[in-house]
């Protein structure tokens, strides 16, 4: 009898081990599926930003813009992507092949990783980290390294100077960016992106950090434009000085990856503006807030209602995000480009003291509330 019990026990242990392996494999498959969905969504978002930038810039300059590739030229970005994929990949002679190839990848991968902590709704976030906003700052700080590598490995002095400019610009504006994030996080009492949105949504429209942190919002807006190398801060690619900056020697898909990284970084920055200052998925519409308490709607299943509200939250988040992108595009075609010394002076002598001065009263106010 004891022998049979021992045999059954071993079989049971083996079954549990197999189930654990199957569970881990299933979780790994879902992780890959979520990653694929994320990359696909970011790629589609970049295509939309490129199309929107062309149409808005054409409207500002009283032109038509792309209109032949699909209705209103909506597949022009797809056509350009296919063209870059089919172009020859040229590597300069006497350049470092490995670094030349790794440069664009180091630029794009940290930006894609930063989307892990971006919540599109209360339950729609890949990873709700307790240090979500600082995770974005830490990951985005790797991007200047990729820009510097791309410029250095090209065996071109203009590319190297462009890489140095890009790295100096990113490092200069990361500090005011982090200080503005700290101020918004102090008001919410958390570094989690989900907690920051939920704290703002408690008080409705007037509870958004846009009204409680107007100085921090303006400093964050300017710093994010400089971080994404958008006009008037596109000094690494100033045509009259440095040809095309750190991407002068790139062609084909590697050249396209630089723009994918730039536009996806703009999208990520816009989403973080939405999360930190514009209430995230909170629409602050009383009718929608009381929709779940309506007796007529209570007849529907809770799952359908949850799906409806989740979709509404995603639409609200994306609408706020693209509003910020629209403002960024208008800024590009409104303001002239500054010089590199003016750019660095703005970051170190103006934005840094303002962001620090904004953080100190915020921290003092929170300490008074706690005491």
GROMACS .gro file of C-alpha atoms in nm:
model
  371
    1UNK     CA    1   0.000   0.000   0.000
    2UNK     CA    2   0.282   0.238   0.085
    3UNK     CA    3   0.445   0.163  -0.252
    4UNK     CA    4   0.126   0.261  -0.441
    5UNK     CA    5   0.094   0.581  -0.239
    6UNK     CA    6   0.453   0.672  -0.320
    7UNK     CA    7   0.397   0.604  -0.692
    8UNK     CA    8   0.079   0.814  -0.698
    9UNK     CA    9   0.259   1.091  -0.511
   10UNK     CA   10   0.540   1.100  -0.769
   11UNK     CA   11   0.286   1.106  -1.053
   12UNK     CA   12   0.100   1.391  -0.883
   13UNK     CA   13   0.421   1.590  -0.839
   14UNK     CA   14   0.509   1.531  -1.205
   15UNK     CA   15   0.163   1.649  -1.310
   16UNK     CA   16   0.198   1.969  -1.108
   17UNK     CA   17   0.539   2.033  -1.261
   18UNK     CA   18   0.396   1.991  -1.611
   19UNK     CA   19   0.108   2.223  -1.528
   20UNK     CA   20   0.354   2.483  -1.399
   21UNK     CA   21   0.557   2.462  -1.720
   22UNK     CA   22   0.238   2.493  -1.926
   23UNK     CA   23   0.131   2.796  -1.721
   24UNK     CA   24   0.467   2.967  -1.770
   25UNK     CA   25   0.454   2.894  -2.144
   26UNK     CA   26   0.101   3.038  -2.160
   27UNK     CA   27   0.214   3.352  -1.974
   28UNK     CA   28   0.513   3.388  -2.207
   29UNK     CA   29   0.284   3.366  -2.510
   30UNK     CA   30   0.058   3.638  -2.369
   31UNK     CA   31   0.359   3.859  -2.296
   32UNK     CA   32   0.465   3.824  -2.660
   33UNK     CA   33   0.110   3.901  -2.776
   34UNK     CA   34   0.093   4.215  -2.559
   35UNK     CA   35   0.436   4.326  -2.685
   36UNK     CA   36   0.329   4.274  -3.047
   37UNK     CA   37   0.010   4.475  -2.988
   38UNK     CA   38   0.213   4.754  -2.826
   39UNK     CA   39   0.467   4.774  -3.110
   40UNK     CA   40   0.189   4.764  -3.370
   41UNK     CA   41  -0.005   5.039  -3.195
   42UNK     CA   42   0.304   5.261  -3.163
   43UNK     CA   43   0.388   5.207  -3.532
   44UNK     CA   44   0.035   5.301  -3.638
   45UNK     CA   45   0.051   5.603  -3.407
   46UNK     CA   46   0.376   5.717  -3.569
   47UNK     CA   47   0.216   5.689  -3.915
   48UNK     CA   48  -0.079   5.900  -3.796
   49UNK     CA   49   0.158   6.163  -3.653
   50UNK     CA   50   0.353   6.183  -3.980
   51UNK     CA   51   0.031   6.223  -4.180
   52UNK     CA   52  -0.106   6.479  -3.934
   53UNK     CA   53   0.217   6.678  -3.943
   54UNK     CA   54   0.211   6.695  -4.322
   55UNK     CA   55  -0.153   6.799  -4.339
   56UNK     CA   56  -0.128   7.057  -4.058
   57UNK     CA   57   0.192   7.206  -4.201
   58UNK     CA   58   0.028   7.222  -4.544
   59UNK     CA   59  -0.272   7.401  -4.393
   60UNK     CA   60  -0.048   7.651  -4.213
   61UNK     CA   61   0.136   7.726  -4.539
   62UNK     CA   62  -0.185   7.726  -4.747
   63UNK     CA   63  -0.091   7.412  -4.939
   64UNK     CA   64  -0.283   7.092  -5.008
   65UNK     CA   65  -0.043   6.834  -4.867
   66UNK     CA   66  -0.052   6.460  -4.951
   67UNK     CA   67  -0.378   6.359  -5.116
   68UNK     CA   68  -0.305   6.093  -5.383
   69UNK     CA   69  -0.188   5.797  -5.170
   70UNK     CA   70  -0.526   5.690  -5.039
   71UNK     CA   71  -0.812   5.918  -4.929
   72UNK     CA   72  -0.659   6.250  -4.815
   73UNK     CA   73  -0.317   6.084  -4.846
   74UNK     CA   74  -0.367   5.869  -4.535
   75UNK     CA   75  -0.141   5.589  -4.663
   76UNK     CA   76   0.141   5.824  -4.766
   77UNK     CA   77   0.329   5.729  -4.448
   78UNK     CA   78   0.291   5.360  -4.535
   79UNK     CA   79   0.426   5.426  -4.885
   80UNK     CA   80   0.727   5.610  -4.741
   81UNK     CA   81   0.792   5.324  -4.498
   82UNK     CA   82   0.787   5.067  -4.779
   83UNK     CA   83   1.020   5.288  -4.982
   84UNK     CA   84   1.269   5.305  -4.693
   85UNK     CA   85   1.251   4.927  -4.647
   86UNK     CA   86   1.336   4.869  -5.015
   87UNK     CA   87   1.620   5.120  -5.029
   88UNK     CA   88   1.979   5.002  -5.017
   89UNK     CA   89   2.139   4.996  -4.672
   90UNK     CA   90   2.469   5.181  -4.719
   91UNK     CA   91   2.740   5.160  -4.453
   92UNK     CA   92   3.024   5.416  -4.477
   93UNK     CA   93   3.374   5.287  -4.527
   94UNK     CA   94   3.605   5.284  -4.224
   95UNK     CA   95   3.306   5.315  -3.993
   96UNK     CA   96   3.231   5.090  -3.698
   97UNK     CA   97   2.974   4.852  -3.849
   98UNK     CA   98   2.841   4.718  -3.519
   99UNK     CA   99   2.797   5.060  -3.359
  100UNK     CA  100   2.657   5.202  -3.683
  101UNK     CA  101   2.388   4.933  -3.680
  102UNK     CA  102   2.322   4.950  -3.306
  103UNK     CA  103   2.278   5.329  -3.294
  104UNK     CA  104   1.922   5.351  -3.437
  105UNK     CA  105   1.815   5.047  -3.233
  106UNK     CA  106   1.937   5.206  -2.910
  107UNK     CA  107   1.735   5.515  -3.001
  108UNK     CA  108   1.408   5.330  -3.070
  109UNK     CA  109   1.405   5.049  -2.809
  110UNK     CA  110   1.403   5.271  -2.493
  111UNK     CA  111   1.114   5.474  -2.637
  112UNK     CA  112   0.912   5.157  -2.697
  113UNK     CA  113   0.993   5.032  -2.345
  114UNK     CA  114   0.860   5.357  -2.197
  115UNK     CA  115   0.510   5.266  -2.322
  116UNK     CA  116   0.496   4.985  -2.065
  117UNK     CA  117   0.394   5.225  -1.786
  118UNK     CA  118   0.149   5.439  -1.988
  119UNK     CA  119  -0.213   5.373  -1.880
  120UNK     CA  120  -0.480   5.425  -2.145
  121UNK     CA  121  -0.749   5.344  -1.889
  122UNK     CA  122  -0.763   5.225  -1.530
  123UNK     CA  123  -0.701   4.861  -1.618
  124UNK     CA  124  -0.533   4.905  -1.955
  125UNK     CA  125  -0.164   4.932  -1.870
  126UNK     CA  126   0.103   4.671  -1.931
  127UNK     CA  127   0.292   4.736  -1.606
  128UNK     CA  128   0.165   4.955  -1.322
  129UNK     CA  129   0.499   5.016  -1.155
  130UNK     CA  130   0.526   5.203  -0.826
  131UNK     CA  131   0.795   5.422  -0.987
  132UNK     CA  132   0.624   5.452  -1.326
  133UNK     CA  133   0.707   5.816  -1.410
  134UNK     CA  134   1.070   5.785  -1.301
  135UNK     CA  135   1.092   5.463  -1.501
  136UNK     CA  136   1.016   5.673  -1.809
  137UNK     CA  137   1.286   5.926  -1.715
  138UNK     CA  138   1.540   5.649  -1.656
  139UNK     CA  139   1.462   5.467  -1.980
  140UNK     CA  140   1.451   5.781  -2.194
  141UNK     CA  141   1.794   5.881  -2.063
  142UNK     CA  142   1.941   5.593  -2.268
  143UNK     CA  143   1.833   5.757  -2.596
  144UNK     CA  144   2.114   6.022  -2.600
  145UNK     CA  145   2.363   5.736  -2.586
  146UNK     CA  146   2.217   5.595  -2.909
  147UNK     CA  147   2.234   5.936  -3.076
  148UNK     CA  148   2.596   5.978  -2.975
  149UNK     CA  149   2.681   5.628  -3.097
  150UNK     CA  150   2.509   5.694  -3.431
  151UNK     CA  151   2.707   6.012  -3.485
  152UNK     CA  152   3.040   5.872  -3.366
  153UNK     CA  153   3.025   5.549  -3.569
  154UNK     CA  154   2.947   5.725  -3.899
  155UNK     CA  155   3.309   5.830  -3.957
  156UNK     CA  156   3.184   6.180  -4.038
  157UNK     CA  157   3.273   6.495  -3.847
  158UNK     CA  158   2.936   6.656  -3.917
  159UNK     CA  159   2.755   6.346  -3.788
  160UNK     CA  160   2.976   6.341  -3.479
  161UNK     CA  161   2.901   6.707  -3.406
  162UNK     CA  162   2.531   6.637  -3.454
  163UNK     CA  163   2.552   6.346  -3.211
  164UNK     CA  164   2.727   6.563  -2.953
  165UNK     CA  165   2.462   6.832  -2.992
  166UNK     CA  166   2.181   6.580  -2.957
  167UNK     CA  167   2.333   6.428  -2.642
  168UNK     CA  168   2.398   6.771  -2.484
  169UNK     CA  169   2.045   6.883  -2.565
  170UNK     CA  170   1.879   6.572  -2.423
  171UNK     CA  171   2.085   6.575  -2.103
  172UNK     CA  172   2.021   6.949  -2.050
  173UNK     CA  173   1.644   6.916  -2.068
  174UNK     CA  174   1.607   6.589  -1.880
  175UNK     CA  175   1.675   6.765  -1.549
  176UNK     CA  176   1.389   7.022  -1.573
  177UNK     CA  177   1.168   6.742  -1.704
  178UNK     CA  178   1.241   6.527  -1.398
  179UNK     CA  179   1.180   6.820  -1.162
  180UNK     CA  180   0.840   6.891  -1.322
  181UNK     CA  181   0.750   6.523  -1.288
  182UNK     CA  182   0.852   6.533  -0.921
  183UNK     CA  183   0.620   6.830  -0.859
  184UNK     CA  184   0.323   6.653  -1.019
  185UNK     CA  185   0.402   6.333  -0.829
  186UNK     CA  186   0.415   6.518  -0.497
  187UNK     CA  187   0.061   6.647  -0.549
  188UNK     CA  188  -0.058   6.290  -0.609
  189UNK     CA  189   0.153   6.130  -0.338
  190UNK     CA  190   0.266   5.856  -0.573
  191UNK     CA  191   0.500   5.786  -0.864
  192UNK     CA  192   0.258   5.541  -1.023
  193UNK     CA  193   0.104   5.671  -1.345
  194UNK     CA  194  -0.232   5.513  -1.257
  195UNK     CA  195  -0.236   5.672  -0.909
  196UNK     CA  196  -0.153   6.015  -1.054
  197UNK     CA  197  -0.454   5.999  -1.288
  198UNK     CA  198  -0.687   5.867  -1.017
  199UNK     CA  199  -0.586   6.148  -0.780
  200UNK     CA  200  -0.674   6.408  -1.043
  201UNK     CA  201  -1.004   6.240  -1.133
  202UNK     CA  202  -1.131   6.267  -0.772
  203UNK     CA  203  -1.197   6.638  -0.812
  204UNK     CA  204  -1.309   6.643  -1.175
  205UNK     CA  205  -1.197   6.898  -1.430
  206UNK     CA  206  -1.068   7.149  -1.176
  207UNK     CA  207  -0.859   6.879  -1.009
  208UNK     CA  208  -0.628   6.841  -1.307
  209UNK     CA  209  -0.267   6.932  -1.238
  210UNK     CA  210  -0.286   7.177  -1.528
  211UNK     CA  211  -0.457   7.423  -1.292
  212UNK     CA  212  -0.255   7.333  -0.982
  213UNK     CA  213   0.081   7.329  -1.163
  214UNK     CA  214   0.060   7.582  -1.453
  215UNK     CA  215   0.428   7.675  -1.429
  216UNK     CA  216   0.529   7.308  -1.422
  217UNK     CA  217   0.306   7.240  -1.723
  218UNK     CA  218   0.472   7.513  -1.932
  219UNK     CA  219   0.821   7.399  -1.829
  220UNK     CA  220   0.730   7.037  -1.906
  221UNK     CA  221   0.591   7.138  -2.245
  222UNK     CA  222   0.909   7.324  -2.344
  223UNK     CA  223   1.136   7.049  -2.208
  224UNK     CA  224   0.947   6.776  -2.391
  225UNK     CA  225   0.977   6.965  -2.721
  226UNK     CA  226   1.352   6.996  -2.670
  227UNK     CA  227   1.377   6.632  -2.561
  228UNK     CA  228   1.203   6.520  -2.881
  229UNK     CA  229   1.422   6.755  -3.091
  230UNK     CA  230   1.122   6.936  -3.230
  231UNK     CA  231   1.138   7.281  -3.381
  232UNK     CA  232   1.238   7.534  -3.261
  233UNK     CA  233   1.481   7.298  -3.084
  234UNK     CA  234   1.595   7.069  -3.369
  235UNK     CA  235   1.956   7.185  -3.340
  236UNK     CA  236   2.114   6.842  -3.409
  237UNK     CA  237   1.959   6.854  -3.758
  238UNK     CA  238   2.003   7.222  -3.841
  239UNK     CA  239   2.041   7.207  -4.218
  240UNK     CA  240   2.236   7.530  -4.259
  241UNK     CA  241   2.499   7.417  -4.006
  242UNK     CA  242   2.524   7.038  -3.977
  243UNK     CA  243   2.371   6.892  -4.296
  244UNK     CA  244   2.140   6.629  -4.137
  245UNK     CA  245   2.309   6.587  -3.801
  246UNK     CA  246   2.384   6.242  -3.662
  247UNK     CA  247   2.180   6.069  -3.938
  248UNK     CA  248   2.371   6.216  -4.232
  249UNK     CA  249   2.530   5.884  -4.332
  250UNK     CA  250   2.223   5.668  -4.273
  251UNK     CA  251   1.999   5.531  -4.547
  252UNK     CA  252   1.712   5.288  -4.586
  253UNK     CA  253   1.540   5.148  -4.281
  254UNK     CA  254   1.811   5.275  -4.043
  255UNK     CA  255   1.736   5.627  -4.158
  256UNK     CA  256   1.366   5.559  -4.104
  257UNK     CA  257   1.427   5.428  -3.750
  258UNK     CA  258   1.557   5.770  -3.646
  259UNK     CA  259   1.224   5.925  -3.741
  260UNK     CA  260   1.031   5.639  -3.580
  261UNK     CA  261   1.219   5.706  -3.256
  262UNK     CA  262   1.160   6.081  -3.279
  263UNK     CA  263   0.786   6.059  -3.352
  264UNK     CA  264   0.722   5.777  -3.103
  265UNK     CA  265   0.907   5.983  -2.840
  266UNK     CA  266   0.676   6.275  -2.920
  267UNK     CA  267   0.377   6.045  -2.879
  268UNK     CA  268   0.509   5.915  -2.545
  269UNK     CA  269   0.575   6.270  -2.422
  270UNK     CA  270   0.222   6.371  -2.525
  271UNK     CA  271   0.077   6.076  -2.335
  272UNK     CA  272   0.277   6.169  -2.024
  273UNK     CA  273   0.151   6.528  -2.050
  274UNK     CA  274  -0.200   6.381  -2.059
  275UNK     CA  275  -0.129   6.163  -1.755
  276UNK     CA  276   0.054   6.421  -1.544
  277UNK     CA  277  -0.145   6.737  -1.619
  278UNK     CA  278  -0.465   6.664  -1.816
  279UNK     CA  279  -0.628   6.395  -1.605
  280UNK     CA  280  -0.548   6.096  -1.826
  281UNK     CA  281  -0.861   5.900  -1.915
  282UNK     CA  282  -1.082   6.122  -1.696
  283UNK     CA  283  -1.334   6.301  -1.917
  284UNK     CA  284  -1.493   6.497  -1.628
  285UNK     CA  285  -1.836   6.488  -1.792
  286UNK     CA  286  -2.112   6.454  -1.523
  287UNK     CA  287  -2.340   6.256  -1.755
  288UNK     CA  288  -2.073   5.994  -1.815
  289UNK     CA  289  -1.978   5.980  -1.447
  290UNK     CA  290  -2.340   5.903  -1.351
  291UNK     CA  291  -2.397   5.669  -1.644
  292UNK     CA  292  -2.331   5.356  -1.440
  293UNK     CA  293  -2.591   5.457  -1.181
  294UNK     CA  294  -2.868   5.501  -1.440
  295UNK     CA  295  -3.153   5.258  -1.382
  296UNK     CA  296  -3.210   5.212  -1.755
  297UNK     CA  297  -2.852   5.109  -1.819
  298UNK     CA  298  -2.851   4.873  -1.522
  299UNK     CA  299  -3.036   4.620  -1.735
  300UNK     CA  300  -2.731   4.566  -1.950
  301UNK     CA  301  -2.459   4.331  -1.844
  302UNK     CA  302  -2.177   4.473  -1.636
  303UNK     CA  303  -1.919   4.337  -1.879
  304UNK     CA  304  -2.063   4.527  -2.174
  305UNK     CA  305  -2.078   4.846  -1.969
  306UNK     CA  306  -1.717   4.795  -1.857
  307UNK     CA  307  -1.603   4.750  -2.219
  308UNK     CA  308  -1.793   5.065  -2.319
  309UNK     CA  309  -1.635   5.275  -2.046
  310UNK     CA  310  -1.290   5.131  -2.121
  311UNK     CA  311  -1.327   5.229  -2.485
  312UNK     CA  312  -1.440   5.577  -2.382
  313UNK     CA  313  -1.135   5.611  -2.155
  314UNK     CA  314  -0.899   5.510  -2.436
  315UNK     CA  315  -1.062   5.759  -2.674
  316UNK     CA  316  -1.036   6.036  -2.412
  317UNK     CA  317  -0.667   5.964  -2.351
  318UNK     CA  318  -0.582   5.958  -2.722
  319UNK     CA  319  -0.785   6.275  -2.788
  320UNK     CA  320  -0.587   6.468  -2.523
  321UNK     CA  321  -0.263   6.317  -2.654
  322UNK     CA  322  -0.326   6.423  -3.014
  323UNK     CA  323  -0.435   6.767  -2.899
  324UNK     CA  324  -0.088   6.813  -2.750
  325UNK     CA  325   0.069   6.673  -3.070
  326UNK     CA  326  -0.135   6.923  -3.274
  327UNK     CA  327  -0.005   7.208  -3.058
  328UNK     CA  328   0.351   7.077  -3.102
  329UNK     CA  329   0.310   7.072  -3.481
  330UNK     CA  330   0.172   7.426  -3.483
  331UNK     CA  331   0.467   7.534  -3.269
  332UNK     CA  332   0.704   7.386  -3.525
  333UNK     CA  333   0.559   7.598  -3.805
  334UNK     CA  334   0.521   7.914  -3.595
  335UNK     CA  335   0.848   7.977  -3.410
  336UNK     CA  336   1.193   8.020  -3.567
  337UNK     CA  337   1.485   7.793  -3.480
  338UNK     CA  338   1.710   7.909  -3.195
  339UNK     CA  339   2.088   7.888  -3.177
  340UNK     CA  340   2.264   7.616  -2.981
  341UNK     CA  341   2.387   7.862  -2.716
  342UNK     CA  342   2.034   7.999  -2.675
  343UNK     CA  343   1.905   7.644  -2.643
  344UNK     CA  344   2.146   7.554  -2.364
  345UNK     CA  345   2.093   7.888  -2.188
  346UNK     CA  346   1.718   7.828  -2.192
  347UNK     CA  347   1.763   7.487  -2.032
  348UNK     CA  348   2.026   7.561  -1.769
  349UNK     CA  349   1.964   7.930  -1.687
  350UNK     CA  350   1.586   7.954  -1.725
  351UNK     CA  351   1.399   7.624  -1.711
  352UNK     CA  352   1.614   7.463  -1.440
  353UNK     CA  353   1.566   7.748  -1.188
  354UNK     CA  354   1.195   7.772  -1.271
  355UNK     CA  355   1.141   7.396  -1.232
  356UNK     CA  356   1.337   7.399  -0.904
  357UNK     CA  357   1.142   7.701  -0.780
  358UNK     CA  358   0.819   7.523  -0.868
  359UNK     CA  359   0.923   7.209  -0.683
  360UNK     CA  360   1.016   7.380  -0.355
  361UNK     CA  361   0.674   7.544  -0.286
  362UNK     CA  362   0.499   7.224  -0.391
  363UNK     CA  363   0.704   7.016  -0.146
  364UNK     CA  364   0.655   7.276   0.130
  365UNK     CA  365   0.279   7.279   0.073
  366UNK     CA  366   0.260   6.900   0.089
  367UNK     CA  367   0.461   6.899   0.414
  368UNK     CA  368   0.220   7.152   0.565
  369UNK     CA  369  -0.074   6.933   0.466
  370UNK     CA  370   0.088   6.629   0.626
  371UNK     CA  371   0.166   6.817   0.947
   0.00000   0.00000   0.00000
